[in-house]
Each structure stands twice: as structure tokens, then as C-alpha cells.
Coordinates of C-alpha atoms and ligand atoms in Angstrom, one line a residue:
M115 CA 15.9 -4.1 26.1
K116 CA 13.2 -1.9 24.8
I117 CA 13.4 -1.5 21.1
T118 CA 12.6 1.9 19.5
Y119 CA 12.7 1.1 15.8
S120 CA 11.7 -2.0 14.0
I121 CA 12.5 -2.2 10.3
I122 CA 10.5 -4.8 8.4
A123 CA 11.8 -6.1 5.1
P124 CA 10.0 -8.9 3.3
I125 CA 12.5 -11.1 1.4
Y126 CA 11.6 -13.2 -1.6
N127 CA 14.7 -14.3 -3.5
E128 CA 16.7 -11.2 -2.7
R129 CA 20.1 -12.9 -2.2
E130 CA 22.0 -10.1 -4.0
N131 CA 20.4 -7.3 -2.1
L132 CA 20.5 -8.7 1.5
A133 CA 24.1 -7.6 2.4
E134 CA 23.6 -4.2 1.0
L135 CA 20.2 -3.8 2.7
H136 CA 21.7 -4.8 6.0
R137 CA 24.7 -2.4 5.6
R138 CA 22.5 0.6 4.6
V139 CA 19.9 0.1 7.3
S140 CA 22.6 -0.4 10.0
E141 CA 24.3 2.8 8.9
V142 CA 21.1 4.8 9.0
M143 CA 19.9 3.4 12.3
K144 CA 23.3 4.1 14.0
Q145 CA 22.6 7.8 13.4
T146 CA 19.5 7.6 15.5
S147 CA 21.4 6.2 18.5
K148 CA 18.3 4.3 19.6
P149 CA 17.9 0.6 20.0
W150 CA 16.6 -0.9 16.7
E151 CA 16.0 -4.3 15.0
L152 CA 15.7 -5.4 11.5
V153 CA 12.9 -8.0 11.0
L154 CA 13.7 -10.0 7.9
V155 CA 10.7 -12.0 6.9
D156 CA 11.8 -14.8 4.5
D157 CA 8.8 -15.4 2.2
G158 CA 9.8 -18.9 1.0
S159 CA 12.9 -17.9 -0.9
T160 CA 14.5 -20.5 -3.0
D161 CA 17.7 -18.8 -4.0
G162 CA 19.7 -19.2 -0.7
S163 CA 18.4 -15.9 0.9
T164 CA 17.2 -18.1 3.8
E165 CA 20.7 -19.3 4.6
M166 CA 22.0 -15.8 4.3
I167 CA 19.4 -14.5 6.7
R168 CA 20.4 -17.1 9.2
E169 CA 24.1 -16.2 8.8
L170 CA 23.4 -12.5 9.2
A171 CA 21.3 -13.1 12.3
K172 CA 24.1 -15.1 13.9
K173 CA 26.6 -12.2 13.3
D174 CA 24.3 -9.3 14.1
K175 CA 21.9 -9.4 17.0
H176 CA 19.9 -6.6 15.5
I177 CA 18.5 -9.0 13.0
R178 CA 15.2 -10.8 13.8
P179 CA 14.7 -13.6 11.3
V180 CA 11.2 -14.9 10.6
I181 CA 11.3 -17.8 8.1
F182 CA 8.1 -18.9 6.4
A183 CA 7.4 -22.5 5.5
R184 CA 6.6 -21.4 1.8
N185 CA 5.9 -18.3 -0.3
F186 CA 2.8 -16.5 1.1
G187 CA 3.2 -13.3 -0.7
H188 CA 4.4 -9.8 0.0
Q189 CA 1.3 -8.6 1.9
I190 CA 1.4 -11.6 4.3
A191 CA 5.1 -11.2 4.9
I192 CA 4.4 -7.6 6.0
T193 CA 1.8 -8.9 8.3
A194 CA 4.2 -11.3 9.9
G195 CA 6.6 -8.4 10.3
W196 CA 4.0 -6.6 12.3
D197 CA 3.4 -9.6 14.5
Y198 CA 7.1 -10.0 15.2
A199 CA 8.2 -6.4 15.5
R200 CA 8.7 -5.0 19.0
G201 CA 9.6 -1.4 18.3
D202 CA 7.7 1.7 19.3
A203 CA 7.9 2.8 15.6
V204 CA 7.6 0.2 12.8
V205 CA 9.0 0.8 9.4
I206 CA 8.1 -1.3 6.3
I207 CA 10.8 -1.2 3.6
D208 CA 11.4 -3.2 0.3
A209 CA 14.4 -5.4 0.4
D210 CA 15.6 -4.4 -3.1
L211 CA 16.5 -0.9 -1.8
Q212 CA 14.1 0.9 -4.1
D213 CA 13.0 2.6 -1.0
P214 CA 16.1 4.5 0.4
P215 CA 16.6 3.6 4.1
E216 CA 18.0 7.1 4.5
L217 CA 14.4 8.4 4.4
I218 CA 13.7 6.7 7.7
L219 CA 15.5 9.6 9.4
E220 CA 13.1 12.1 7.9
M221 CA 10.1 9.8 8.8
S222 CA 11.3 9.5 12.4
Q223 CA 11.5 13.3 12.6
K224 CA 7.8 13.5 11.7
W225 CA 7.1 10.7 14.1
Q226 CA 8.7 12.6 16.9
E227 CA 6.6 15.6 15.9
G228 CA 3.6 13.5 16.8
Y229 CA 2.5 11.9 13.5
E230 CA 1.4 8.3 13.9
V231 CA 1.7 7.2 10.2
V232 CA 4.4 8.7 8.0
Y233 CA 4.0 7.3 4.5
A234 CA 6.5 7.8 1.6
V235 CA 5.2 9.4 -1.5
R236 CA 6.9 8.5 -4.8
A237 CA 7.6 11.8 -6.3
E238 CA 9.8 10.2 -9.0
R239 CA 10.6 6.6 -10.0
E240 CA 13.5 5.4 -12.0
G241 CA 14.5 2.1 -13.6
E242 CA 11.0 0.8 -14.1
S243 CA 9.3 0.1 -17.4
W244 CA 6.7 2.5 -18.8
F245 CA 4.2 -0.3 -18.6
K246 CA 4.8 -0.7 -14.8
L247 CA 4.6 3.1 -14.2
W248 CA 1.5 3.5 -16.3
T249 CA -0.4 0.6 -14.8
A250 CA 0.7 1.7 -11.3
S251 CA -0.5 5.2 -11.9
I252 CA -3.9 4.0 -13.2
F253 CA -4.2 1.6 -10.3
Y254 CA -3.6 4.2 -7.6
R255 CA -6.2 6.5 -9.3
I256 CA -8.9 3.9 -9.7
I257 CA -8.5 2.8 -6.1
F258 CA -8.7 6.4 -4.9
R259 CA -11.9 6.9 -6.9
I260 CA -13.9 3.8 -6.0
T261 CA -12.8 2.7 -2.5
D262 CA -14.3 4.2 0.6
V263 CA -10.9 4.9 2.2
K264 CA -8.8 7.7 0.8
I265 CA -5.6 5.9 0.2
P266 CA -2.9 8.6 -0.6
L267 CA -1.9 8.6 -4.3
D268 CA 1.5 7.1 -5.4
T269 CA 2.4 5.6 -2.1
G270 CA 3.6 2.1 -1.6
D271 CA 4.1 0.2 1.6
F272 CA 7.2 2.2 2.6
R273 CA 6.1 3.9 5.7
L274 CA 6.7 4.4 9.4
M275 CA 3.9 3.6 11.9
D276 CA 3.5 4.2 15.6
R277 CA 3.1 1.2 17.9
K278 CA -0.6 2.2 18.5
V279 CA -1.3 1.9 14.8
V280 CA 0.5 -1.4 14.5
N281 CA -1.4 -2.9 17.4
V282 CA -4.7 -2.0 15.6
L283 CA -3.4 -3.5 12.3
K284 CA -2.3 -6.7 14.1
S285 CA -5.9 -7.2 15.2
M286 CA -7.1 -7.1 11.6
R287 CA -6.7 -10.6 10.4
E288 CA -8.4 -10.5 7.0
R289 CA -6.9 -12.8 4.5
H290 CA -6.9 -10.9 1.3
R291 CA -5.1 -7.8 2.4
F292 CA -3.9 -4.5 1.1
P293 CA -1.6 -3.1 3.8
R294 CA -1.4 0.5 2.6
G295 CA -5.2 0.6 2.5
M296 CA -5.5 -0.9 5.9
S297 CA -3.1 1.7 7.3
A298 CA -5.1 4.5 5.7
W299 CA -8.4 3.0 7.0
V300 CA -7.3 3.1 10.7
G301 CA -7.1 6.9 10.8
F302 CA -4.7 8.5 13.2
K303 CA -2.5 11.5 12.4
Q304 CA -1.0 10.8 9.0
I305 CA 1.5 12.7 6.8
G306 CA 3.5 12.0 3.7
V307 CA 7.1 12.6 2.9
E308 CA 8.3 12.7 -0.7
Y309 CA 11.1 10.7 -2.1
K310 CA 12.7 9.5 -5.3
R311 CA 12.1 5.8 -5.9
A312 CA 15.3 4.3 -7.1
A313 CA 15.8 1.4 -9.4
R314 CA 16.3 -2.1 -7.9
V315 CA 19.9 -2.6 -6.8
A316 CA 19.9 -6.2 -8.1
G317 CA 17.6 -8.9 -9.3
E318 CA 14.2 -8.6 -11.0
T319 CA 10.8 -7.5 -9.8
K320 CA 8.9 -10.2 -8.0
Y321 CA 5.6 -8.6 -9.1
P322 CA 4.7 -9.8 -12.5
F323 CA 1.5 -8.5 -14.1
K324 CA -0.5 -11.4 -12.6
K325 CA 0.5 -10.5 -9.0
M326 CA -0.2 -6.9 -9.6
F327 CA -3.6 -7.7 -10.9
R328 CA -4.4 -9.8 -7.9
L329 CA -3.3 -7.0 -5.6
A330 CA -5.5 -4.6 -7.5
I331 CA -8.5 -6.9 -7.1
N332 CA -7.7 -7.3 -3.4
A333 CA -7.6 -3.5 -3.0
V334 CA -10.9 -3.0 -4.7
T335 CA -12.8 -5.9 -3.0
S336 CA -11.4 -5.3 0.5
F337 CA -12.4 -1.7 0.6
S338 CA -15.5 -1.3 -1.5
Y339 CA -18.7 -2.9 -2.9
F340 CA -18.3 -0.9 -6.0
P341 CA -18.2 -3.9 -8.5
L342 CA -21.4 -5.2 -7.0
Q343 CA -23.0 -1.8 -7.3
V344 CA -22.0 -1.7 -11.0
A345 CA -23.9 -4.9 -11.5
T346 CA -27.0 -3.4 -10.0
F347 CA -26.5 -0.2 -12.0
V348 CA -26.2 -2.1 -15.3
G349 CA -29.2 -4.1 -14.4
F350 CA -31.3 -1.0 -13.9
I351 CA -30.1 0.5 -17.2
A352 CA -31.0 -2.7 -19.2
A353 CA -34.4 -2.9 -17.5
G354 CA -35.0 0.8 -18.2
I355 CA -34.1 0.4 -21.9
S356 CA -36.5 -2.5 -22.3
I357 CA -39.3 -0.7 -20.6
I358 CA -39.0 2.1 -23.0
A359 CA -38.4 -0.3 -26.0
I360 CA -41.4 -2.6 -25.4
P361 CA -44.2 0.0 -26.2
I362 CA -42.1 1.5 -29.0
V363 CA -41.7 -1.8 -30.7
A364 CA -45.3 -2.8 -30.1
Y365 CA -46.5 0.4 -31.6
M366 CA -44.2 0.0 -34.7
R367 CA -45.5 -3.5 -35.3
I368 CA -49.2 -2.4 -35.1
S369 CA -48.5 0.5 -37.5
G370 CA -46.9 -2.0 -40.0
S371 CA -43.2 -1.2 -39.7
S372 CA -40.9 -4.1 -40.4
A373 CA -38.0 -2.9 -38.2
F374 CA -36.9 -5.3 -35.4
F375 CA -37.8 -8.4 -37.4
G376 CA -35.3 -11.2 -37.6
Q377 CA -33.1 -13.3 -35.5
A378 CA -30.1 -11.0 -35.3
T379 CA -31.8 -8.5 -33.1
T380 CA -32.9 -11.2 -30.6
L381 CA -29.5 -12.9 -30.7
I382 CA -27.6 -9.6 -29.9
A383 CA -29.9 -8.8 -27.1
V384 CA -29.6 -12.3 -25.6
L385 CA -25.9 -12.3 -25.9
F386 CA -25.5 -9.0 -24.4
L387 CA -27.7 -9.7 -21.4
G388 CA -26.1 -13.2 -21.0
G389 CA -22.7 -11.5 -21.0
V390 CA -23.7 -9.0 -18.4
Q391 CA -25.2 -11.7 -16.2
L392 CA -22.2 -13.9 -16.3
I393 CA -19.9 -10.9 -15.4
S394 CA -22.2 -10.1 -12.5
L395 CA -22.1 -13.7 -11.4
G396 CA -18.3 -13.7 -11.6
I397 CA -18.1 -10.5 -9.4
L398 CA -20.5 -12.1 -6.9
G399 CA -18.3 -15.3 -7.0
E400 CA -15.2 -13.2 -6.3
Y401 CA -16.8 -11.8 -3.1
I402 CA -18.2 -15.3 -2.1
G403 CA -14.9 -16.9 -2.6
R404 CA -13.4 -14.3 -0.2
L405 CA -16.1 -15.1 2.3
Y406 CA -15.3 -18.8 2.0
D407 CA -11.6 -18.1 2.5
E408 CA -12.3 -16.1 5.6
A409 CA -14.7 -18.8 7.0
K410 CA -12.1 -21.5 6.7
G411 CA -10.1 -19.4 9.2
R412 CA -6.7 -20.9 8.4
P413 CA -3.6 -19.2 9.8
L414 CA -2.4 -16.3 7.6
Y415 CA 1.1 -17.8 7.4
I416 CA 3.1 -20.7 8.7
V417 CA 6.6 -20.1 10.1
R418 CA 9.3 -22.6 10.0
E419 CA 11.6 -20.7 12.4
A420 CA 11.0 -17.5 14.3
P421 CA 11.9 -15.9 17.5
E422 CA 9.4 -15.6 20.4
K423 CA 6.7 -13.0 19.7
Q424 CA 6.4 -10.4 22.4
Ligands
UDP386 N1 8.2 -9.9 -2.0 C1 7.8 -10.9 -1.0 N2 7.0 -12.0 -1.5 C2 6.6 -12.1 -2.8 C3 7.0 -11.0 -3.7 C4 7.8 -10.0 -3.3 O1 8.2 -10.9 0.1 O2 5.9 -13.0 -3.1 C5 9.1 -8.8 -1.5 C6 10.4 -8.6 -2.3 O3 11.4 -9.4 -1.9 C7 10.6 -7.1 -2.1 C8 9.2 -6.6 -1.9 O4 8.3 -7.6 -1.6 O5 11.3 -6.9 -0.9 C9 8.8 -5.8 -3.1 O6 8.8 -6.6 -4.2 P1 9.4 -6.1 -5.7 O7 10.6 -5.3 -5.5 O8 9.6 -7.3 -6.6 O9 8.1 -5.3 -6.2 P2 8.2 -4.0 -7.1 O10 9.1 -3.0 -6.4 O11 8.7 -4.3 -8.4 O12 6.7 -3.5 -7.1
MG387 MG1 11.0 -3.4 -5.9

């Protein structure tokens, strides 16, 4: 049977949310009266979500379970979802119901009007700490400024994409990925719909600061050379200052001034430049590390159990 809608939900320890997710998605999808599937990608859960997914899949044929061999991370789970989804329209949704499944109807409306990517814009967010809101807001704005793709502000991965778009995304096998950036990068006809991001139904965020930070670095390095350019820029400024400073200091010495004597001046200059150089080296290392990862060409994820891809 030809599937119209594929809903992808990455699952990492979401035992308490699974039944509710299944119920709400089923309810919404019934209203479309089109064939649909719910691709549940188990990203190495350890809380029994895996068994629950297997159970649900036995009871409901709409469910397409993809079970990873370990935790590969949210972005990779989404990628596996793309690989296993069969629908003409593919929706990515968080399993914790922070993204209301009801919005899918509105998205599908836009899709039928001819839009190929319909992304959800967070007009309001509730139940999240001010720290999360603040860092997220800064994150979106920095990324918008410095990357070469114009990733819409305040959008997460919650979006509907046409089969054409998903096929392009499937061919992009980069390792350090930022799905919302990739889906902006491909072009096509895109539009946003606004929604109110709810609080988690149950459980805790699986995105501690460390993971958020990694995601931010992935976003920056996958879509721009900006950090490398900053190193060049700082280099030029330091060189410029010294070119101006050399004749001035030489002149002052000749004319008998005792300014710029002493070790402290030298030490500060050396420390400053040493610091800048190490930072630049680190940035370079970050890019080289990514090159190395790509060169190894390992599979993006390993599945323990999954249905046939087609
Ligand atoms: N998730 C995942 N693998 C991970 C971390 C998270 O598949 O390593 C899933 C998680 O189960 C949820 C979605 O990604 O469905 C978003 O995670 P979360 O709600 O913790 O992020 P937040 O909404 O706090 O940004
Ligand atoms: Mg969440």
C-alpha cells in the first residue's frame, strides 16, 4: 500500500510518553483519512522504551520500529527516520509531545497548497527554564548571522517535508549534522506555521548543556568557515598593530623615552599572541577532526532490528 504520511519520532528513554504519543498521532492521522505510518526510531533507550515500541508495533501495523544498537544521538535518529520513511510527506516530531501532533493537519494543508517544506515556528514556549530559552534564542540568532544558509529563526526539527526534499536529504550523508540547517540548505518552496511549544508531557530533557553546545558547534562548522575566517582576521589585526607599533617604539627609544621597558610588556604580548594562536589551532583542529571522521566513512548508525527499507 502506498503511504501518504510518515511521522518520524526519535525515541531516547521516552517510556512515559510513548503511549500518549501513539494515541495523539493516531487520532490526528485518522482525520486525514490517508494511509500513514509512525516511524519510531529507538536511539538506544535503556528505560524499556525499546520493549514498548516492539509491543506497540505488534498491536498496530501503522508503527514502523527502527531499533538502534546504541545511542547515536537525536540528529542521527532523524536521519534513520528519513531512510526508513516511505510516505509522500514526511513529518519529524519530538516524542515528548512538546510539538503538538495536531499541527500536522495545518502543515499538510500547506503541503497540499504546494509547499515542499513546512516548518513549525515556536511563537511561544512553556515549561522550559529561562536558561534554556535564553541560550536557544542566542543560538538561533548567532547561527542566522554567521552561517551561509538562512535557517529560519526559532524553528526546531518539527516540520513536514515533501518526498522530493527527503530524497535529497537522504543523499547527504555527512556525519556531523544539523537537520534543520540541511533542510533549509536544499531550497524548495518553504513556509513556516506558528505554534505554541508545550512543556514536556513526562520525563526530563535529553539535551543537557553539553549536547546543546555540540549541536551549536555542528551547526556552525557544517554551514560556515566563519571561525576560520575569524582567526585570519585576528591575525591581520595583530600584524597591523605591530607594524604601527614598531616605528613608534623605535622612535621613542631613540628620543630617550623609557616607556615599553621591562618584562611585563613582553610577557603580555607573548601570552596574548600565544593564546590567539592556540585558539586558532583549536578551531583548525575542529575542522580537521571532522574531515577525519568523514574520511573514515563509517556507517552513520547501526540498527539492531528494522523493517525492509524501500
Ligand atoms: N532524543 C534522541 N536521542 C538523544 C537525545 C534525544 O533520540 O540522544 C530525542 C528525544 O527522545 C526526543 C527528541 O529527541 O524525542 C528531543 O529531545 P528533548 O525533548 O530531550 O530535547 P528538548 O526538547 O529538551 O530540546
Ligand atoms: Mg523536548
